[in-house]
CSV table of C-alpha atoms in Angstrom, one decimal:
chain,number,residue,atom,x,y,z
A,1,MET,CA,93.4,129.7,117.4
A,2,ALA,CA,95.1,126.5,118.2
A,3,LEU,CA,91.8,125.0,119.3
A,4,ASN,CA,90.1,125.9,116.1
A,5,PHE,CA,92.5,123.8,114.1
A,6,PHE,CA,91.0,120.7,115.5
A,7,ASP,CA,87.4,121.8,115.0
A,8,GLN,CA,87.5,120.3,111.5
A,9,PHE,CA,87.8,116.8,113.0
A,10,MET,CA,84.6,117.1,115.0
A,11,SER,CA,81.6,115.2,113.6
A,12,PRO,CA,79.2,117.8,112.2
A,13,THR,CA,75.6,117.8,113.5
A,14,TRP,CA,72.4,119.4,112.3
A,15,LEU,CA,69.6,119.9,114.8
A,16,GLY,CA,71.5,117.5,117.1
A,17,ILE,CA,71.6,114.8,114.5
A,18,PRO,CA,75.2,113.6,113.6
A,19,LEU,CA,75.8,113.9,109.8
A,20,ILE,CA,78.6,111.3,109.7
A,21,ALA,CA,76.0,108.8,108.4
A,22,ILE,CA,75.5,111.0,105.3
A,23,ALA,CA,79.2,111.4,104.9
A,24,LEU,CA,79.6,107.6,104.9
A,25,VAL,CA,76.7,107.0,102.4
A,26,PHE,CA,77.4,109.8,100.0
A,27,PRO,CA,80.5,108.2,98.2
A,28,TRP,CA,78.4,105.3,97.0
A,29,ILE,CA,76.0,107.7,95.3
A,30,LEU,CA,78.8,109.1,93.1
A,31,TYR,CA,79.6,105.8,91.4
A,32,PRO,CA,77.6,104.8,88.4
A,33,SER,CA,75.7,101.5,88.3
A,34,PRO,CA,76.3,99.2,85.3
A,35,LEU,CA,73.6,99.2,82.7
A,36,ASN,CA,71.8,96.3,81.0
A,37,ARG,CA,73.6,97.0,77.8
A,38,TRP,CA,76.3,95.2,75.8
A,39,LEU,CA,78.4,98.4,75.7
A,40,ASN,CA,78.7,100.7,78.7
A,41,ASN,CA,79.8,104.3,78.8
A,42,ARG,CA,83.4,105.3,79.5
A,43,MET,CA,83.0,106.0,83.2
A,44,ILE,CA,81.6,102.5,83.9
A,45,THR,CA,84.3,100.9,81.7
A,46,LEU,CA,87.0,102.8,83.5
A,47,GLN,CA,85.5,101.9,86.9
A,48,GLY,CA,85.3,98.2,85.9
A,49,TRP,CA,88.9,98.2,84.6
A,50,PHE,CA,90.2,99.8,87.8
A,51,ILE,CA,88.4,97.3,90.0
A,52,THR,CA,89.6,94.4,87.9
A,53,ARG,CA,93.2,95.5,87.9
A,54,PHE,CA,93.2,96.2,91.6
A,55,THR,CA,91.6,92.9,92.5
A,56,GLN,CA,94.1,91.0,90.4
A,57,GLN,CA,97.1,92.8,92.0
A,58,LEU,CA,95.7,92.3,95.5
A,59,LEU,CA,94.8,88.7,95.3
A,60,LEU,CA,97.9,87.6,93.3
A,61,PRO,CA,99.7,86.1,96.4
A,62,LEU,CA,96.6,84.5,97.8
A,63,ASN,CA,95.6,80.9,97.1
A,64,PRO,CA,92.1,80.2,95.5
A,65,SER,CA,90.4,79.9,98.9
A,66,GLY,CA,91.2,83.5,99.7
A,67,HIS,CA,89.7,84.8,96.4
A,68,LYS,CA,86.2,84.8,97.9
A,69,TRP,CA,87.4,88.0,99.7
A,70,ALA,CA,87.8,89.8,96.4
A,71,LEU,CA,84.4,91.6,96.5
A,72,ILE,CA,84.7,92.8,100.1
A,73,LEU,CA,88.3,94.0,99.8
A,74,ALA,CA,87.6,95.8,96.5
A,75,SER,CA,84.6,97.5,98.0
A,76,LEU,CA,86.6,98.5,101.1
A,77,MET,CA,89.3,100.0,98.9
A,78,ILE,CA,86.8,102.1,96.9
A,79,PHE,CA,85.0,103.1,100.1
A,80,LEU,CA,88.2,104.3,101.9
A,81,LEU,CA,89.6,106.0,98.7
A,82,SER,CA,86.3,107.9,98.2
A,83,LEU,CA,86.2,109.1,101.8
A,84,ASN,CA,89.8,110.2,101.8
A,85,MET,CA,89.5,112.1,98.5
A,86,LEU,CA,86.2,113.8,99.3
A,87,GLY,CA,87.7,114.9,102.7
A,88,LEU,CA,90.2,117.0,100.8
A,89,LEU,CA,87.5,119.2,99.3
A,90,PRO,CA,86.8,122.5,101.1
A,91,TYR,CA,84.0,122.6,103.8
A,92,THR,CA,83.8,118.8,103.9
A,93,PHE,CA,84.2,116.3,106.7
A,94,THR,CA,86.6,113.3,106.6
A,95,PRO,CA,85.1,110.4,108.5
A,96,THR,CA,88.4,108.5,108.3
A,97,THR,CA,90.1,111.0,110.6
A,98,GLN,CA,88.0,109.5,113.4
A,99,LEU,CA,89.8,106.7,115.2
A,100,SER,CA,86.6,105.1,116.2
A,101,LEU,CA,85.5,104.6,112.6
A,102,ASN,CA,88.9,103.2,111.5
A,103,MET,CA,89.0,100.8,114.5
A,104,GLY,CA,85.4,99.8,113.6
A,105,LEU,CA,86.7,98.8,110.2
A,106,ALA,CA,90.0,97.3,111.2
A,107,MET,CA,88.9,95.2,114.2
A,108,PRO,CA,86.2,93.0,112.4
A,109,PHE,CA,88.3,92.4,109.4
A,110,TRP,CA,91.4,91.4,111.4
A,111,LEU,CA,89.3,89.2,113.7
A,112,ALA,CA,87.7,87.5,110.7
A,113,THR,CA,91.2,86.6,109.3
A,114,VAL,CA,92.3,85.2,112.7
A,115,ILE,CA,89.1,83.1,113.1
A,116,ILE,CA,89.5,81.8,109.5
A,117,GLY,CA,93.1,80.8,110.3
A,118,LEU,CA,92.1,79.1,113.6
A,119,ARG,CA,89.2,77.2,111.9
A,120,ASN,CA,91.0,76.1,108.7
A,121,GLN,CA,94.5,75.5,109.9
A,122,PRO,CA,94.8,75.8,113.7
A,123,THR,CA,98.3,74.3,113.9
A,124,ALA,CA,99.8,76.7,111.3
A,125,ALA,CA,97.9,79.7,112.9
A,126,LEU,CA,99.3,79.0,116.3
A,127,GLY,CA,102.7,78.2,114.8
A,128,HIS,CA,103.1,81.8,113.8
A,129,LEU,CA,103.4,82.6,117.5
A,130,LEU,CA,106.7,80.7,117.8
A,131,PRO,CA,109.4,80.9,115.0
A,132,GLU,CA,111.1,77.6,114.1
A,133,GLY,CA,114.4,76.9,115.8
A,134,THR,CA,113.8,79.2,118.8
A,135,PRO,CA,116.0,78.3,121.8
A,136,ILE,CA,114.1,76.7,124.6
A,137,PRO,CA,114.7,79.5,127.2
A,138,LEU,CA,113.3,82.1,124.8
A,139,ILE,CA,110.1,80.3,124.0
A,140,PRO,CA,107.9,81.9,126.7
A,141,VAL,CA,109.2,85.4,125.9
A,142,LEU,CA,108.7,85.0,122.1
A,143,ILE,CA,105.2,83.7,122.5
A,144,ILE,CA,104.3,86.7,124.6
A,145,ILE,CA,105.9,89.1,122.1
A,146,GLU,CA,104.2,87.5,119.1
A,147,THR,CA,100.8,87.4,120.9
A,148,ILE,CA,101.1,91.1,121.7
A,149,SER,CA,102.2,91.9,118.1
A,150,LEU,CA,99.1,89.9,116.8
A,151,PHE,CA,96.7,91.9,118.9
A,152,ILE,CA,98.4,95.2,118.0
A,153,ARG,CA,97.6,94.7,114.3
A,154,PRO,CA,94.1,96.2,114.3
A,155,LEU,CA,95.3,99.1,116.4
A,156,ALA,CA,98.1,99.8,114.0
A,157,LEU,CA,95.7,99.7,111.0
A,158,GLY,CA,93.3,102.2,112.6
A,159,VAL,CA,96.0,104.5,114.1
A,160,ARG,CA,98.0,104.6,110.8
A,161,LEU,CA,95.1,105.7,108.7
A,162,THR,CA,93.9,108.2,111.3
A,163,ALA,CA,97.3,109.7,112.0
A,164,ASN,CA,98.3,110.2,108.4
A,165,LEU,CA,95.1,111.9,107.4
A,166,THR,CA,94.9,114.0,110.5
A,167,ALA,CA,98.5,115.2,110.1
A,168,GLY,CA,97.9,116.1,106.5
A,169,HIS,CA,94.7,118.1,107.2
A,170,LEU,CA,96.4,120.0,110.0
A,171,LEU,CA,99.4,120.9,107.8
A,172,ILE,CA,97.1,122.2,105.1
A,173,GLN,CA,95.2,124.3,107.5
A,174,LEU,CA,98.3,125.7,109.2
A,175,ILE,CA,99.9,126.7,105.9
A,176,ALA,CA,96.7,128.1,104.6
A,177,THR,CA,96.4,130.2,107.7
A,178,ALA,CA,100.0,131.4,107.3
A,179,VAL,CA,99.2,132.5,103.7
A,180,PHE,CA,96.3,134.7,104.8
A,181,VAL,CA,98.4,136.1,107.7
A,182,LEU,CA,101.5,136.9,105.5
A,183,LEU,CA,99.6,138.2,102.5
A,184,PRO,CA,99.1,141.9,103.8
A,185,MET,CA,102.6,142.1,105.2
A,186,MET,CA,104.9,140.0,103.0
A,187,THR,CA,103.3,139.4,99.6
A,188,THR,CA,106.3,137.5,98.1
A,189,VAL,CA,106.6,135.2,101.1
A,190,ALA,CA,102.8,134.6,101.0
A,191,ILE,CA,103.0,133.6,97.3
A,192,LEU,CA,105.8,131.2,98.0
A,193,THR,CA,103.9,129.8,100.9
A,194,ALA,CA,100.8,129.4,98.7
A,195,PHE,CA,102.9,127.4,96.2
A,196,LEU,CA,104.1,125.2,99.0
A,197,LEU,CA,100.4,124.7,99.9
A,198,LEU,CA,99.7,123.6,96.4
A,199,LEU,CA,102.5,121.0,96.6
A,200,LEU,CA,101.3,119.8,99.9
A,201,THR,CA,97.8,119.4,98.6
A,202,LEU,CA,99.1,117.2,95.8
A,203,LEU,CA,101.0,115.2,98.3
A,204,GLU,CA,97.9,114.8,100.4
A,205,ILE,CA,96.0,113.5,97.4
A,206,ALA,CA,98.7,110.9,97.0
A,207,VAL,CA,98.6,110.1,100.7
A,208,ALA,CA,94.9,109.7,100.6
A,209,MET,CA,95.1,107.1,97.9
A,210,ILE,CA,98.2,105.3,99.3
A,211,GLN,CA,96.7,105.0,102.8
A,212,ALA,CA,93.5,103.4,101.5
A,213,TYR,CA,95.6,101.0,99.5
A,214,VAL,CA,97.9,100.2,102.4
A,215,PHE,CA,94.9,99.5,104.7
A,216,VAL,CA,93.5,96.9,102.3
A,217,LEU,CA,96.9,95.5,101.4
A,218,LEU,CA,97.7,94.8,105.1
A,219,LEU,CA,94.4,93.1,105.5
A,220,SER,CA,95.2,90.9,102.5
A,221,LEU,CA,98.6,90.0,104.0
A,222,TYR,CA,96.9,89.0,107.3
A,223,LEU,CA,94.5,86.9,105.2
A,224,GLN,CA,97.4,85.3,103.4
A,225,GLU,CA,98.8,84.1,106.6
A,226,ASN,CA,95.6,82.3,107.5
A,227,VAL,CA,94.3,80.7,104.3
């Protein structure tokens, strides 16, 4: 049974064709497209209000040169949020539990922020590797430490998102299995466990939203250091 708990994280296939591509494209189909009208419906209005408020909050600490990232960061936030939320539905697959996908998202964005910093302000970008006022004997050690921490950033982005979602899905499946096992033997304990499962599900909904926001927020902080 222990092995079956991890089957939910395997990429589903149909006739040997991986279906992860459909899982990645499907969230975009759910969002309505703006109409050529003066007044839109409530769903489009709510969607536009959410994107506007999120973009304002995210780009508040950035200078105007970083505002050109507004569209791609907002799109990434909606994309991750949709994948995380749809993955909580029964009999669905969560692509963001795959480390390869998360690293594929984290690495290019992190590398883009580093390249922008080295191109626009190379002195300031390299200056982050050595804090001001560092004693001379510690300079080589600190440069090595800061360089390692710089290259660990994309790994931390991908692993954080993968670990949080994977742990939540495993906990939900473990507690749900416990409910079915305890139901014939100890009904009261099974009901209490089911209530705990409900609370955990609400927590996972919050985690799914928070992790998508944290992923994009950290990217904006990396961008802030380089623009």
